[in-house]
Short mmCIF file of C-alpha atoms in Angstrom, two decimals:
data_model
loop_
_atom_site.label_atom_id
_atom_site.label_comp_id
_atom_site.label_asym_id
_atom_site.label_seq_id
_atom_site.Cartn_x
_atom_site.Cartn_y
_atom_site.Cartn_z
CA MET A 103 -27.98 119.29 3.14
CA ILE A 104 -25.27 121.86 3.80
CA GLY A 105 -26.39 125.11 5.38
CA PHE A 106 -25.71 127.86 7.87
CA THR A 107 -26.71 127.41 11.46
CA SER A 108 -26.50 131.20 11.85
CA THR A 109 -28.17 133.39 9.23
CA LYS A 110 -28.49 136.77 10.92
CA ASN A 111 -25.01 137.99 10.12
CA GLN A 112 -26.11 140.79 7.80
CA SER A 113 -24.49 144.20 8.07
CA ASP A 114 -26.68 146.92 9.63
CA PRO A 115 -24.57 150.11 9.86
CA GLY A 116 -27.42 152.04 11.48
CA LYS A 117 -27.81 149.59 14.35
CA LEU A 118 -24.06 149.31 14.75
CA TRP A 119 -23.66 153.07 14.91
CA LYS A 120 -26.36 153.39 17.59
CA LEU A 121 -24.64 150.78 19.76
CA LEU A 122 -21.23 152.41 19.32
CA GLU A 123 -22.72 155.83 20.08
CA GLN A 124 -24.33 154.54 23.27
CA GLU A 125 -20.96 153.35 24.52
CA ARG A 126 -19.25 156.55 23.30
CA PHE A 127 -16.64 154.53 21.46
CA ILE A 128 -16.32 156.84 18.48
CA ASP A 129 -18.07 159.94 17.19
CA LYS A 130 -20.10 160.17 13.99
CA ASP A 131 -17.25 161.63 11.92
CA GLN A 132 -14.95 158.78 12.97
CA PHE A 133 -17.65 156.26 12.10
CA LYS A 134 -18.04 157.79 8.63
CA GLU A 135 -14.27 157.76 8.15
CA LEU A 136 -14.04 154.09 9.16
CA SER A 137 -16.90 153.28 6.77
CA ARG A 138 -15.03 155.00 3.93
CA LYS A 139 -11.84 153.13 4.88
CA ALA A 140 -13.71 149.81 4.77
CA ARG A 141 -15.05 150.57 1.29
CA SER A 142 -11.70 151.80 -0.07
CA GLU A 143 -9.83 148.74 1.26
CA ASN A 144 -12.60 146.32 0.21
CA LYS A 145 -13.12 145.22 3.80
CA TYR A 146 -16.09 144.85 6.09
CA LEU A 147 -16.76 147.48 8.75
CA SER A 148 -16.38 144.91 11.52
CA GLU A 149 -12.86 144.11 10.27
CA VAL A 150 -11.81 147.76 10.25
CA LEU A 151 -13.20 148.35 13.73
CA LEU A 152 -11.46 145.28 15.15
CA GLU A 153 -8.16 146.45 13.65
CA ARG A 154 -8.31 149.54 15.89
CA GLU A 155 -6.44 148.17 18.89
CA ALA A 156 -7.02 151.41 20.77
CA LEU A 157 -10.68 150.43 21.17
CA PRO A 158 -11.54 148.09 24.10
CA GLN A 159 -11.67 144.78 22.26
CA GLU A 160 -13.89 142.88 24.70
CA LYS A 161 -16.64 145.50 24.66
CA LEU A 162 -16.29 146.09 20.92
CA LEU A 163 -16.69 142.36 20.31
CA THR A 164 -19.91 142.34 22.33
CA ILE A 165 -21.27 145.33 20.39
CA LEU A 166 -20.46 143.76 17.02
CA SER A 167 -21.96 140.46 18.16
CA GLU A 168 -25.24 142.20 19.00
CA ALA A 169 -25.27 144.34 15.86
CA LEU A 170 -24.56 141.41 13.51
CA GLY A 171 -26.59 138.80 15.34
CA VAL A 172 -23.76 136.28 15.74
CA PRO A 173 -22.17 134.92 18.94
CA GLU A 174 -18.74 136.09 20.03
CA VAL A 175 -15.78 133.88 20.93
CA ARG A 176 -12.25 134.40 22.26
CA LEU A 177 -9.79 131.92 20.79
CA ARG A 178 -6.74 132.78 22.86
CA GLY A 179 -5.99 129.97 25.28
CA ARG A 180 -8.55 127.57 23.79
CA VAL A 181 -7.59 124.00 22.99
CA ILE A 182 -8.16 123.60 19.25
CA SER A 183 -7.92 120.10 17.78
CA LEU A 184 -5.26 119.88 15.09
CA LYS A 185 -7.61 117.76 12.99
CA VAL A 186 -10.31 120.44 13.22
CA LEU A 187 -7.90 123.33 12.59
CA ASN A 188 -6.61 121.65 9.44
CA LEU A 189 -10.02 121.25 7.85
CA ILE A 190 -8.83 124.29 5.89
CA PRO A 191 -5.16 125.02 5.06
CA LYS A 192 -3.33 127.80 6.86
CA GLU A 193 -3.07 129.88 3.68
CA ILE A 194 -6.86 129.98 3.31
CA ALA A 195 -7.35 130.70 7.01
CA GLU A 196 -4.80 133.52 6.86
CA GLN A 197 -6.09 135.03 3.63
CA HIS A 198 -9.70 135.18 4.85
CA SER A 199 -9.02 135.67 8.60
CA VAL A 200 -11.04 132.60 9.57
CA ILE A 201 -10.37 129.79 12.02
CA ILE A 202 -12.26 126.53 12.40
CA PHE A 203 -12.02 125.98 16.14
CA LYS A 204 -14.62 123.31 16.93
CA LYS A 205 -16.57 120.49 15.27
CA ILE A 206 -19.74 118.91 16.60
CA LYS A 207 -20.95 116.07 14.37
CA ASP A 208 -21.63 117.70 10.99
CA VAL A 209 -21.34 121.31 12.18
CA ILE A 210 -18.12 123.34 12.39
CA HIS A 211 -17.66 126.50 14.45
CA VAL A 212 -15.89 129.19 12.45
CA ALA A 213 -14.41 132.32 14.03
CA THR A 214 -13.85 135.40 11.90
CA THR A 215 -13.51 139.18 12.11
CA ALA A 216 -15.98 139.53 9.23
CA PRO A 217 -19.09 137.38 9.77
CA GLU A 218 -20.81 139.48 7.07
CA ASN A 219 -18.61 137.78 4.46
CA GLN A 220 -21.07 135.19 3.15
CA GLN A 221 -18.79 134.31 0.21
CA THR A 222 -16.02 133.07 2.50
CA ILE A 223 -18.42 131.12 4.70
CA GLU A 224 -19.99 129.47 1.67
CA PHE A 225 -16.49 128.60 0.40
CA ILE A 226 -15.69 126.89 3.72
CA GLN A 227 -18.96 124.97 3.50
CA ARG A 228 -18.06 123.68 0.06
CA LYS A 229 -14.48 122.94 1.09
CA THR A 230 -15.43 120.91 4.18
CA GLY A 231 -18.87 119.61 3.21
CA LEU A 232 -20.10 120.64 6.66
CA ALA A 233 -22.63 123.11 8.03
CA VAL A 234 -21.13 126.30 9.48
CA GLU A 235 -21.93 128.18 12.66
CA VAL A 236 -20.34 131.63 12.51
CA PHE A 237 -18.71 133.42 15.45
CA ILE A 238 -17.05 136.82 15.62
CA THR A 239 -13.64 137.22 17.25
CA THR A 240 -10.82 139.75 17.39
CA ALA A 241 -7.99 140.16 14.89
CA GLU A 242 -5.51 139.31 17.65
CA ASP A 243 -7.32 136.05 18.40
CA ILE A 244 -7.14 135.09 14.71
CA LYS A 245 -3.39 135.79 14.71
CA TRP A 246 -2.97 133.70 17.87
CA ALA A 247 -4.82 130.75 16.34
CA LEU A 248 -2.92 131.02 13.04
CA ARG A 249 0.34 130.47 14.91
CA LYS A 250 -0.93 127.05 15.98
CA TYR A 251 -0.59 125.92 12.36
CA ASP A 252 3.16 126.60 12.57
CA VAL A 253 3.98 125.36 16.04
CA GLU A 254 1.97 122.15 16.20
CA LEU A 255 4.29 120.03 14.03
CA SER A 256 7.44 121.64 15.44
CA GLU A 257 6.23 120.91 18.97
CA GLU A 258 5.41 117.35 17.98
CA PHE A 259 8.95 116.93 16.61
CA ALA A 260 10.45 118.26 19.85
CA GLN A 261 8.35 115.82 21.88
CA ILE A 262 9.33 112.94 19.59
CA ILE A 263 13.05 113.73 19.94
CA ALA A 264 12.83 114.07 23.71
CA ALA A 265 10.87 110.82 24.10
CA SER A 266 13.19 108.93 21.75
CA MET A 267 16.30 110.05 23.62
CA LYS A 268 14.78 109.03 26.94
CA GLU A 269 13.70 105.60 25.65
CA ALA A 270 17.04 104.94 23.98
CA LEU A 271 18.91 105.69 27.20
CA GLU A 272 16.64 103.37 29.18
CA VAL A 273 16.92 100.42 26.78
CA ASN A 274 20.03 98.35 26.19
CA ASP A 275 19.15 96.04 23.32
CA THR A 276 20.20 94.99 19.83
CA ALA A 277 21.00 97.60 17.20
CA GLU A 278 17.90 96.54 15.23
CA LYS A 279 15.59 97.21 18.16
CA MET A 280 17.43 100.40 19.06
CA ALA A 281 16.62 101.69 15.56
CA ASN A 282 12.99 101.95 16.63
CA PHE A 283 14.01 104.83 18.90
CA VAL A 284 15.58 106.90 16.09
CA PRO A 285 13.52 110.15 16.05
CA ILE A 286 13.51 110.49 12.25
CA ILE A 287 11.27 107.42 11.85
CA ARG A 288 8.60 108.88 14.10
CA MET A 289 9.04 112.33 12.59
CA VAL A 290 8.38 110.98 9.10
CA ASN A 291 5.30 109.18 10.41
CA ALA A 292 4.11 112.46 11.94
CA ILE A 293 4.58 114.23 8.59
CA ILE A 294 2.60 111.54 6.78
CA ASP A 295 -0.19 111.68 9.38
CA ARG A 296 -0.34 115.47 8.97
CA ALA A 297 -0.46 115.16 5.17
CA ILE A 298 -3.40 112.77 5.42
CA THR A 299 -5.20 115.09 7.85
CA GLN A 300 -4.75 118.05 5.50
CA ARG A 301 -5.72 115.99 2.44
CA ALA A 302 -2.41 116.67 0.73
CA SER A 303 -1.80 115.00 -2.64
CA ASP A 304 1.98 114.83 -2.14
CA ILE A 305 4.79 115.69 0.27
CA HIS A 306 7.93 117.57 -0.75
CA ILE A 307 11.25 117.54 1.11
CA GLU A 308 13.33 120.64 0.30
CA PRO A 309 16.80 120.80 1.92
CA THR A 310 18.65 124.13 1.98
CA SER A 311 21.92 125.24 3.56
CA GLY A 312 20.16 126.45 6.68
CA TYR A 313 17.06 124.28 7.16
CA LEU A 314 14.87 121.54 5.74
CA ALA A 315 11.44 122.67 4.46
CA VAL A 316 8.48 120.30 4.18
CA PRO A 317 5.76 121.63 1.85
CA PHE A 318 2.51 119.77 1.13
CA ARG A 319 0.62 120.09 -2.14
CA ILE A 320 -2.99 120.91 -1.25
CA ASP A 321 -5.54 121.72 -3.96
CA GLY A 322 -2.69 122.07 -6.45
CA LEU A 323 -0.69 124.58 -4.38
CA LEU A 324 2.41 124.03 -2.23
CA HIS A 325 2.08 125.01 1.46
CA THR A 326 5.12 124.78 3.76
CA VAL A 327 4.00 123.09 6.97
CA VAL A 328 7.30 123.01 8.86
CA ARG A 329 10.92 124.09 8.53
#
């Protein structure tokens, strides 16, 4: 049965305000203004607070964690498995500011700036078929993790090219065997492996005058995974 492993992430503005007041982060008028901003922009108060980079992010994260009853996590510098990251496409992660950063058996750890957003968490449950443990993180940490979607395949290509050049220089064999060191063969294999990981239905190759784009079709929509 699919379910949350954390269920306390309900918004309590009164408790949050008391904790912010204790730390003298903002005054009551600022808190009211931020609450109005959250409503007008259809966001959660935690999101709006975490967007204020002038506030000490570490302490703010701890306050929000206590107020919402969810653990905090910093993503920057963490090793996140590509297979785990790609349990949801980048476009979904970016749109909802969520990152799947860990998987333990049938439970995934999801970091977000809005743990109050039950609709998004339930969507991720349905999408992955796994139970979700919710963590709160900063907007900057989400941005840092989102960049891993873009660089992972590019970095893999760079490693493939470097390794192929080294191997080709070290081996003096027949042209047929030398063909095994051509980077494009391994690069295509890497693209196919990535498509399988992301559950893509098809792979597109789109050449332009300046670059080659490789979009995958995932859930009926095209998502460019590398240029």
